[in-house]
XYZ file of C-alpha atoms in Angstrom:
531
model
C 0.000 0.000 0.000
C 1.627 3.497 -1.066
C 1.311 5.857 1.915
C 2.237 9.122 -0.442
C 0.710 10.368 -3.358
C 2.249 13.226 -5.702
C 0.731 16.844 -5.379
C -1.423 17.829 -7.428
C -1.790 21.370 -8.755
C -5.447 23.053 -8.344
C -6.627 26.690 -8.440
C -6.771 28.188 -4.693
C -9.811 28.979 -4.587
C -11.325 25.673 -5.302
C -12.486 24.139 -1.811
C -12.616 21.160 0.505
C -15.757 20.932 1.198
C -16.841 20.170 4.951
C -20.581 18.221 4.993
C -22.242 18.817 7.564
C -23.942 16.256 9.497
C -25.239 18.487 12.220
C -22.245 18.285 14.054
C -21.367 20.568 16.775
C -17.496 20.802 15.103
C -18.361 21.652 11.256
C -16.901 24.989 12.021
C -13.933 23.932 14.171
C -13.219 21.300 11.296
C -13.554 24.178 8.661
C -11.130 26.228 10.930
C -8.980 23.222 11.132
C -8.832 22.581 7.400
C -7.528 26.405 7.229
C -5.161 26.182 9.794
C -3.355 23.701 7.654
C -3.434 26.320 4.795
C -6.414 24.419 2.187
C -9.493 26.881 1.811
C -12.586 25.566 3.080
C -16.227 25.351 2.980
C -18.993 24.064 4.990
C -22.138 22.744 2.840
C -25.507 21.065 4.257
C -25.540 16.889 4.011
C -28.632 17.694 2.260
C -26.902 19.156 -0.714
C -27.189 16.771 -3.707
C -23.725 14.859 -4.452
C -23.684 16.801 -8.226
C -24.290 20.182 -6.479
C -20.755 19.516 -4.331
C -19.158 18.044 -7.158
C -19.896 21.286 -9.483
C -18.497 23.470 -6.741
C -15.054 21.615 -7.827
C -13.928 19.514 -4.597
C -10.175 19.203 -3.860
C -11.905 16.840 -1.234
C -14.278 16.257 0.696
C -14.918 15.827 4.498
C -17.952 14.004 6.244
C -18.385 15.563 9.565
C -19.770 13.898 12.601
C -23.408 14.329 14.458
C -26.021 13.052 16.471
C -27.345 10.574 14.485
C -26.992 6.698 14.371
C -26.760 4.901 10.682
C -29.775 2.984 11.529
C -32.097 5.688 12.434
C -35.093 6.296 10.334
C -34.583 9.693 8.515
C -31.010 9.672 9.674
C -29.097 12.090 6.603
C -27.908 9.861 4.267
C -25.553 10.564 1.121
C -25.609 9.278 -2.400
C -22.846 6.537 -3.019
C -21.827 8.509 -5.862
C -19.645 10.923 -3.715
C -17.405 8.352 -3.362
C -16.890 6.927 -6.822
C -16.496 10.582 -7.802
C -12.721 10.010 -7.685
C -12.580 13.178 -5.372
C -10.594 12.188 -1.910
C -12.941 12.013 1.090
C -11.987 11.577 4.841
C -15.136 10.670 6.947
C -14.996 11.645 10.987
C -17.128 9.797 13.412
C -20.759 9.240 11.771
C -19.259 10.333 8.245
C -16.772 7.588 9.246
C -20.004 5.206 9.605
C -22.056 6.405 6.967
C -19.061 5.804 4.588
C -18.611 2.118 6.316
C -22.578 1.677 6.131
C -22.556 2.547 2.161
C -19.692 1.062 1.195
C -20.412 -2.255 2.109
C -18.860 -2.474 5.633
C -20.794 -3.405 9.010
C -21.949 -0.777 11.284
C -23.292 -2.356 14.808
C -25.216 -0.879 18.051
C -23.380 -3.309 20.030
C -23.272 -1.445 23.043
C -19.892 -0.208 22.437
C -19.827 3.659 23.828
C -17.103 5.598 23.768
C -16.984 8.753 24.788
C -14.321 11.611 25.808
C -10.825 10.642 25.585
C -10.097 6.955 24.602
C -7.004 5.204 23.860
C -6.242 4.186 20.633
C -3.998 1.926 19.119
C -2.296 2.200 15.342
C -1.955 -0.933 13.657
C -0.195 0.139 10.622
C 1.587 2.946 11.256
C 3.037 3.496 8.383
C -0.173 4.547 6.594
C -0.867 7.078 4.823
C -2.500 8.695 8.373
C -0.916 7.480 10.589
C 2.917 7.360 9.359
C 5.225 9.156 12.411
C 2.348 8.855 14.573
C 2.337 7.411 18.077
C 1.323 3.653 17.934
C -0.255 4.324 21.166
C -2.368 7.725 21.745
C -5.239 9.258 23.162
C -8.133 10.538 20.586
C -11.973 12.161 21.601
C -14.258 9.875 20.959
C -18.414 10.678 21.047
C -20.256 6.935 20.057
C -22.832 4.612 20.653
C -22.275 2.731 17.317
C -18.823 0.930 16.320
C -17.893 -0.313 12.820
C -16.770 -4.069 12.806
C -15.680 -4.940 9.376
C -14.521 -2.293 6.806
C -15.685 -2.615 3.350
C -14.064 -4.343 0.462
C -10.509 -2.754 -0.595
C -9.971 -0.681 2.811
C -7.177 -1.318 5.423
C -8.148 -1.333 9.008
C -5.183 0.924 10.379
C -6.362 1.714 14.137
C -8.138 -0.097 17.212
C -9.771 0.619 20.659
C -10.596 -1.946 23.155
C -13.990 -1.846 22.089
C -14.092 -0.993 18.136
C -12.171 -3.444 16.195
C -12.413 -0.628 13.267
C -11.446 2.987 14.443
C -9.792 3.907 11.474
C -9.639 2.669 7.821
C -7.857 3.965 4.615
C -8.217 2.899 0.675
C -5.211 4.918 -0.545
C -5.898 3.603 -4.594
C -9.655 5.460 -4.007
C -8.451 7.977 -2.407
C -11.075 7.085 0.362
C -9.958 7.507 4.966
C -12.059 7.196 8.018
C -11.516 7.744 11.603
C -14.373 6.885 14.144
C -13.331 9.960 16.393
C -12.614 13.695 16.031
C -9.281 14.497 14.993
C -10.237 18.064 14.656
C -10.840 19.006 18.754
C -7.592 19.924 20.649
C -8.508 16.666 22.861
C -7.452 14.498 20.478
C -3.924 13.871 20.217
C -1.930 14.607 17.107
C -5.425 15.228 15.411
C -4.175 18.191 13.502
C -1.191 16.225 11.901
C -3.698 13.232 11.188
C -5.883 15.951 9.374
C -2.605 17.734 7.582
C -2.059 13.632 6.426
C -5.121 13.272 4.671
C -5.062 16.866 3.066
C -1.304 16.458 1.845
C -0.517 12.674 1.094
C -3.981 11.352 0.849
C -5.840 14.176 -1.303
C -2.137 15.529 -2.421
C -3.405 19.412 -1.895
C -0.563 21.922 -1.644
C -0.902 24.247 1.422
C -0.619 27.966 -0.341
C -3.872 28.948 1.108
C -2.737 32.729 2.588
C -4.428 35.215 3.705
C -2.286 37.067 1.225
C -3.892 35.780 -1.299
C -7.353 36.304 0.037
C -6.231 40.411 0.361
C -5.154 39.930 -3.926
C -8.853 37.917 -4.594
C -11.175 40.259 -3.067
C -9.563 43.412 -4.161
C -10.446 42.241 -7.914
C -13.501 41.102 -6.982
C -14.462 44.110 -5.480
C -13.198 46.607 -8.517
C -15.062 44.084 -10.757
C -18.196 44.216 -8.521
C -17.882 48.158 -7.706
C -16.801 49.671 -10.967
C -16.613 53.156 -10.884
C -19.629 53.701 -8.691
C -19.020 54.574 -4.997
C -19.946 52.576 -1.319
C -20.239 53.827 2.171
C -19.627 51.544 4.688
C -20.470 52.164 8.559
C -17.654 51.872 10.613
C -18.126 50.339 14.307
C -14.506 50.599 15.483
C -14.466 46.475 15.752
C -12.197 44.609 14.131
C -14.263 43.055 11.413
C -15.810 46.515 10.308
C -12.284 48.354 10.284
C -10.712 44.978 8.066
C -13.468 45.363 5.727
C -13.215 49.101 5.173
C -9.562 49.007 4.953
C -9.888 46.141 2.461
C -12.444 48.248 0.124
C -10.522 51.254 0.363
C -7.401 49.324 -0.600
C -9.432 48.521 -3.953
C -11.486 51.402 -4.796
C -9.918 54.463 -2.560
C -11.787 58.048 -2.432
C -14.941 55.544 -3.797
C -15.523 54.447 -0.464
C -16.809 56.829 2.244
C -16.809 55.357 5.887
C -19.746 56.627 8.286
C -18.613 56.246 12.063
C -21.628 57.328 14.589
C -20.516 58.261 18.061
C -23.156 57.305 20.166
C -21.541 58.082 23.075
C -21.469 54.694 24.047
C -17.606 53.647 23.446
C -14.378 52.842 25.909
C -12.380 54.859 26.500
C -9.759 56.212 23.395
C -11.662 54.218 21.218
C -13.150 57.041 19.017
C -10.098 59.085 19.090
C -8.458 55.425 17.716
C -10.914 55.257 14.741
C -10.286 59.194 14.146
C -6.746 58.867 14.052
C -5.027 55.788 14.175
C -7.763 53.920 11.146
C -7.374 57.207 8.913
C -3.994 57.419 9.078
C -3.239 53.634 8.499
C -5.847 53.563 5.375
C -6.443 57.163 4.203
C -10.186 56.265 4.418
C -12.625 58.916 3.958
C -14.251 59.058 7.509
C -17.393 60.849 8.450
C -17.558 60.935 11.859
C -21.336 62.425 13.500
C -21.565 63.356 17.066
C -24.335 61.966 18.358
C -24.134 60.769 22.087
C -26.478 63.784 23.422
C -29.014 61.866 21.372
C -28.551 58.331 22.580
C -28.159 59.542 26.036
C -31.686 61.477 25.542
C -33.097 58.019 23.702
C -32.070 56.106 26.655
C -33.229 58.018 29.896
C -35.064 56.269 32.325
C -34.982 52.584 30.398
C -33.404 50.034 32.789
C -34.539 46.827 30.659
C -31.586 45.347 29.124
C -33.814 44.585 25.488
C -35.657 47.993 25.266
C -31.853 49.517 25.507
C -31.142 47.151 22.819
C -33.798 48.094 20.468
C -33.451 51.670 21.353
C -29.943 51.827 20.409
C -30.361 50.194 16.940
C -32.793 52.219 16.101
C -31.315 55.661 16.440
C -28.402 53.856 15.085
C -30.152 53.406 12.356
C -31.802 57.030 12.244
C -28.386 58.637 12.458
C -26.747 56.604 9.584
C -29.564 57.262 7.621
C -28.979 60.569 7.760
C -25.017 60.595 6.802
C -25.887 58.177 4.205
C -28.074 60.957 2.814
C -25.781 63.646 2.947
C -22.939 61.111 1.187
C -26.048 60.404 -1.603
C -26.232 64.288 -1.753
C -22.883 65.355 -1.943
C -22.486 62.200 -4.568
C -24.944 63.658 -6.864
C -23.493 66.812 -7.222
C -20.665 65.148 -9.168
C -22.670 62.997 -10.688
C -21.677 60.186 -9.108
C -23.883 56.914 -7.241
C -23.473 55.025 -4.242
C -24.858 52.229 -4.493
C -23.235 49.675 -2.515
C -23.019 49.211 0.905
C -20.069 47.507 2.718
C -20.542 44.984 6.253
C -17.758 43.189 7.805
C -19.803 39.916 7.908
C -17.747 36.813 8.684
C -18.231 33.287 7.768
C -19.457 32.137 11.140
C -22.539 34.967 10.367
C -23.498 33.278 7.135
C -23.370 29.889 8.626
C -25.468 30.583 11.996
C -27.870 32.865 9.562
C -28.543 29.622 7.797
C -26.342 30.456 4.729
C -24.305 27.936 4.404
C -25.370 24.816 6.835
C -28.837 24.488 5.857
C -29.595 24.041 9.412
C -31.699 26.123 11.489
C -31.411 30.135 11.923
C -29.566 30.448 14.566
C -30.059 34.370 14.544
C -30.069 37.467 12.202
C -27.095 39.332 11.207
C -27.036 42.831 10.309
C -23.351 44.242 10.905
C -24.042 47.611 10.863
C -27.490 47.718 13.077
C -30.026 45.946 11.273
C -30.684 48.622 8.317
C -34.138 48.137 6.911
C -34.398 45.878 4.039
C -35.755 48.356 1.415
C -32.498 50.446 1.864
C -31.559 50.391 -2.516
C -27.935 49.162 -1.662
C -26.039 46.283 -3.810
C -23.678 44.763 -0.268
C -20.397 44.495 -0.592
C -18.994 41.608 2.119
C -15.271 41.382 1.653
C -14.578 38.843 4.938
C -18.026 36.626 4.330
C -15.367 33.859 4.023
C -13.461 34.219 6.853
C -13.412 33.186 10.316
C -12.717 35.567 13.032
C -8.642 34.906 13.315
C -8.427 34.774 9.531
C -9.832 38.872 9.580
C -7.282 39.426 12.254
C -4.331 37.969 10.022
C -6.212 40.233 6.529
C -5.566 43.300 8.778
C -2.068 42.639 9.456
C -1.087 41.974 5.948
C -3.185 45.418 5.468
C -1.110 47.374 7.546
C -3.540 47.834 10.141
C -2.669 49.388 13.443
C -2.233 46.238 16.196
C -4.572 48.225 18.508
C -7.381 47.563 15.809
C -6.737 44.413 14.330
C -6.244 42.554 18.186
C -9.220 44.688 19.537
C -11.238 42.451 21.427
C -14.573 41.690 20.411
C -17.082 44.536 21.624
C -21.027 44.900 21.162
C -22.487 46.721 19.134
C -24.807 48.794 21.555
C -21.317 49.273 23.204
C -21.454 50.087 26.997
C -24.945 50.446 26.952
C -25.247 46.919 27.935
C -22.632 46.600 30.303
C -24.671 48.977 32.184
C -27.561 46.801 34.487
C -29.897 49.451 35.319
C -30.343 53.363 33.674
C -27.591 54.682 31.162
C -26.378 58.100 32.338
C -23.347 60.218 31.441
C -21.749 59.933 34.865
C -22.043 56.241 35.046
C -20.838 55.624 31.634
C -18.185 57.726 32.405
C -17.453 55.285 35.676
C -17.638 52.283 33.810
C -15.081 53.954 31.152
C -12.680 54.650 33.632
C -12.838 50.888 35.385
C -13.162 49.217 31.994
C -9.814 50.938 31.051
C -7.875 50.340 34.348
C -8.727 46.495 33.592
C -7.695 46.555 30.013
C -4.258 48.226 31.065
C -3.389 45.401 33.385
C -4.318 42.919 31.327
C -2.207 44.283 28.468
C 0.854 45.088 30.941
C 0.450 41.294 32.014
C 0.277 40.119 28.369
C -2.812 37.860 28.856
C -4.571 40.307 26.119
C -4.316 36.899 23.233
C -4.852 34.615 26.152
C -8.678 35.379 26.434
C -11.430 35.874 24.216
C -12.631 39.339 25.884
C -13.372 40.523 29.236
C -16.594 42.684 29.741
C -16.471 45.057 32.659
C -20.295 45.308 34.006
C -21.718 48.151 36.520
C -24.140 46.772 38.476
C -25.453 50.438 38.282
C -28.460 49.689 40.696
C -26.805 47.474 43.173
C -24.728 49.443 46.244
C -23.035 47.696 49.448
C -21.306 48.817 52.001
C -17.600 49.572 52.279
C -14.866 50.599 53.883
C -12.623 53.229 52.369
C -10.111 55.495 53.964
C -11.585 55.628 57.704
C -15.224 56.200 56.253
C -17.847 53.879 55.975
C -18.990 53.601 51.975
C -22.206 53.371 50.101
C -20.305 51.821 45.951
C -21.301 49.836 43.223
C -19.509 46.527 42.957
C -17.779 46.055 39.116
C -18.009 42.611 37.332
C -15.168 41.486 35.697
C -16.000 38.782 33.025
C -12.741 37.059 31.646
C -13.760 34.356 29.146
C -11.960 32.021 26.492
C -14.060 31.197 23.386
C -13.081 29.747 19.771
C -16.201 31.441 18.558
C -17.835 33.031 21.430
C -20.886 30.198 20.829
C -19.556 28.320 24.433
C -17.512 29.593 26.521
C -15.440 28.951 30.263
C -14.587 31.694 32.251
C -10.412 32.164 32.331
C -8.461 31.558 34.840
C -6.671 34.639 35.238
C -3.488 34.995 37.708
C -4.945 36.035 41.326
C -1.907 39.073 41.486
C -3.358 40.572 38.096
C -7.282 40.539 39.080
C -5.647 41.868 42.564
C -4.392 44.829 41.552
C -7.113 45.311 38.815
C -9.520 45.463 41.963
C -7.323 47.656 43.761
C -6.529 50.035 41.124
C -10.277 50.015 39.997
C -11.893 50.952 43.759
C -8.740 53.423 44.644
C -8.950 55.142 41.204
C -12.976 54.728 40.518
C -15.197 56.824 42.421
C -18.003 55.023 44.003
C -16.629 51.649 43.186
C -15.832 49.605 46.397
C -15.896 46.239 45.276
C -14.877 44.241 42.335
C -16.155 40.541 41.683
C -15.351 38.134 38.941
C -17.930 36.152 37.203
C -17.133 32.650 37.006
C -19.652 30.915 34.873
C -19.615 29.229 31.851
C -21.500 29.741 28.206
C -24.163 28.029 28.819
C -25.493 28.513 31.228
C -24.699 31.962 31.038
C -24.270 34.052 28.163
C -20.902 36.353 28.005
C -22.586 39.537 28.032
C -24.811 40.718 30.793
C -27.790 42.217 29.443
């Protein structure tokens, strides 16, 4: 059996396609695939085999998911996929379903595995498994187990209880493994992955995001032309990477609309004045209009009514740049009539646009503009996952202040506030969210986490002690979290001296702040915002 097979040459942007099953890792295996420089793409199992085959495979990867071969209405797939002569590495119930079709036995015989199980390599000189461990630990998540592989295919790996836990047909082009390579649990399960996308499929990794920058720039002077776009800048990462990327392609074309609501940390405007313009050159109109949102917001404690309150005046005040833009357009004679967003691929997935699962939730990224708006969008980054941006904004030149900015909502401190929004607290909350991100930035744990919300609890007071008074303060949350994706969630486990002097800076330095806490709960239950 030949465990390598020559490279072959195919255009970049042709993809390996990821089929879902309704597993909870599609994304993490898309992530995964890109990670070992291939492009990839998530499509539903319900896509017919000729639709995948027209998008122009370099392989193709059967995720895992909740279902059992046997089930009735269990997602099935055509046996044509695998006489396609595309390569195609099944994981877990794609592992199964490729057994089941193929000919080989599939039995609930009371065999669970799950969480981390040893395995053991038979043949480790496969095409998988060559320079890997003949003993290591992999994730496993089963109540089935595959006991005879189908004609043609090599049983390479074991558990105690699966006599089949991994099977390759290199002259097919056709691998298997009953677990998930692609969670950080499994050991060696990226190298196993980088096996079947170099030897077994023989794809070259030149997937860059260098060459996603060169792509979308022609796509977007072919899609643009000479017309002109507006795009409304947030200050977030994914907004700023997307109008830096448009502007790279179409310059004084694109006019960026960034509306102060009065609602941002502290030095972020003056960041997006200064630091964006004069790393692109954009064309930045920047409206004042925090007396507004203040005014919108007086007297509203619930945490949804703030939410709907700030979209819509949102909404209101870009409408009315984007009309003075139109305006100032059509005295030269020019149109806009495109409209850039800095949605990522994770949006278009949980919107339904790529999984052909459920909705998971709307996505507007800049407020929810109304749907009869006469705009053509423009979505540079609709590809990309959230890292990926992060790496497009390097290669742009972007300041490292923008492009590692943690994630932030949209309705900004607004909902970090639990109770009324007023100038005086937001101003407290500014000055306690900043003393936290300086210490976490002097201790260089600012990559380490996902983000780390600082919440008033603006209608909650305790007692205190503070100088030789007694003290009537509002505690501060701290919310340190790790996330891949920000869909789950832990809370991190930051150093006790770093959240000591963040609490001691924060009630010294904070008026009417005497106590800090730190949230320890996970997504789910909780969610990593507070409101």
């Amino acid at each position: 059996m030949s465990s390598a097979i020559p490279v072959q040459s195919a255009p970049d942007n042709d993809p390996v396609l990821v089929v879902d099953f309704g597993a909870q890792y599609a994304q993490l295996i898309a992530r995964r695939v890109r990670e070992a420089r291939v492009y990839s793409e998530i499509v539903p199992s319900s896509m017919p085999v000729a639709e995948m085959l027209a998008k122009n495979p370099k392989a193709i990867i059967l995720s895992g998911g909740p279902s059992s071969v046997y089930e009735e209405g269990a997602p099935r797939l055509d046996r044509a996929i695998f006489e396609a002569g595309v390569p195609v590495f099944g994981m877990c119930y794609g592992f199964q379903l490729m057994a089941t079709v193929l000919g080989g036995t599939v039995d609930n015989n009371g065999a669970r595995e799950y969480g981390r199980t040893p395995l053991t390599v038979s043949r480790t000189g496969s095409t998988l498994f060559e320079g890997i461990p003949a003993q290591h630990s992999v994730w496993m998540s089963h109540g089935d187990a595959c006991s005879a592989a189908p004609e043609g295919f090599t049983v390479t790996a074991s558990t105690d209880l699966v006599p089949v836990a991994a099977f390759e047909n290199d002259e097919a082009r056709l691998y298997g493994v009953q677990y998930h390579p692609e969670v950080l649990h499994s050991d060696h399960g990226q190298q196993i992955l980088e096996h079947f996308l170099y030897r077994g499929a023989g794809i070259a990794p030149t997937w860059t995001t260098g060459s996603v920058v060169e792509e979308q720039i022609a796509l977007i002077r072919e899609q643009v032309g000479d017309k002109r776009a507006i795009c409304g800048l947030s200050g977030g990462v994914d907004s700023a990477v997307a109008a830096a990327l448009v502007n790279r392609a179409i310059g004084d074309q694109l006019t960026c609309v960034y509306v102060d609501h009065g609602l941002m940390r502290k030095g972020e405007t003056e960041q997006v004045e200064k630091d964006f313009v004069a790393a692109t050159g954009v064309q930045l109109k920047v409206v004042d209009a925090s007396e507004r949102f203040l005014n919108a917001l007086k007297g509203v404690t619930d945490p949804e009514e703030k939410r709907k309150i700030i979209g819509r005046e949102f909404i209101r005040v870009f409408e009315q740049a984007q009309a003075e833009i139109i305006a100032e357009a059509g005295e030269h004679g020019q149109s806009v009539d495109f409209l850039v967003q800095g949605t990522l691929y994770p949006d278009v997935v949980e919107s339904g646009g790529g999984t052909g699962t459920a909705n998971i939730k709307s996505h507007h990224n800049v407020g929810g503009l109304p749907e009869d708006l006469q705009f053509q969008l423009v979505e540079p980054l609709r590809k990309l996952f959230k890292d990926e941006v992060r790496m497009v904004g390097q290669e742009l030149g972007l300041p490292e202040e923008i492009v590692q900015r943690q994630p932030f909502p949209g309705p900004g401190l607004g909902i970090r506030i639990v109770g009324e929004v007023t100038k005086e607290r937001l101003d407290l909350l500014r000055d306690a969210d900043a003393i936290a991100r300086e210490e976490l930035t002097a201790a260089g744990l600012d990559r380490e986490i996902w983000q780390c919300p600082v919440v008033l609890l603006a209608d909650v007071r305790s007692v205190g002690v503070q100088g030789d008074g007694r003290t009537y303060g509002h505690p501060i949350v701290l919310r340190p979290v790790s996330s891949e994706d920000a869909m789950t969630a832990d809370w991190s486990r930051l150093p006790y001296d770093v959240l000591a002097k963040i609490s001691t800076r924060i009630t010294n330095e904070v008026r009417d702040v005497n106590r800090v806490v730190v949230d320890v709960t996970s997504k789910p239950p909780g969610t990593i915002e507070w409101e």
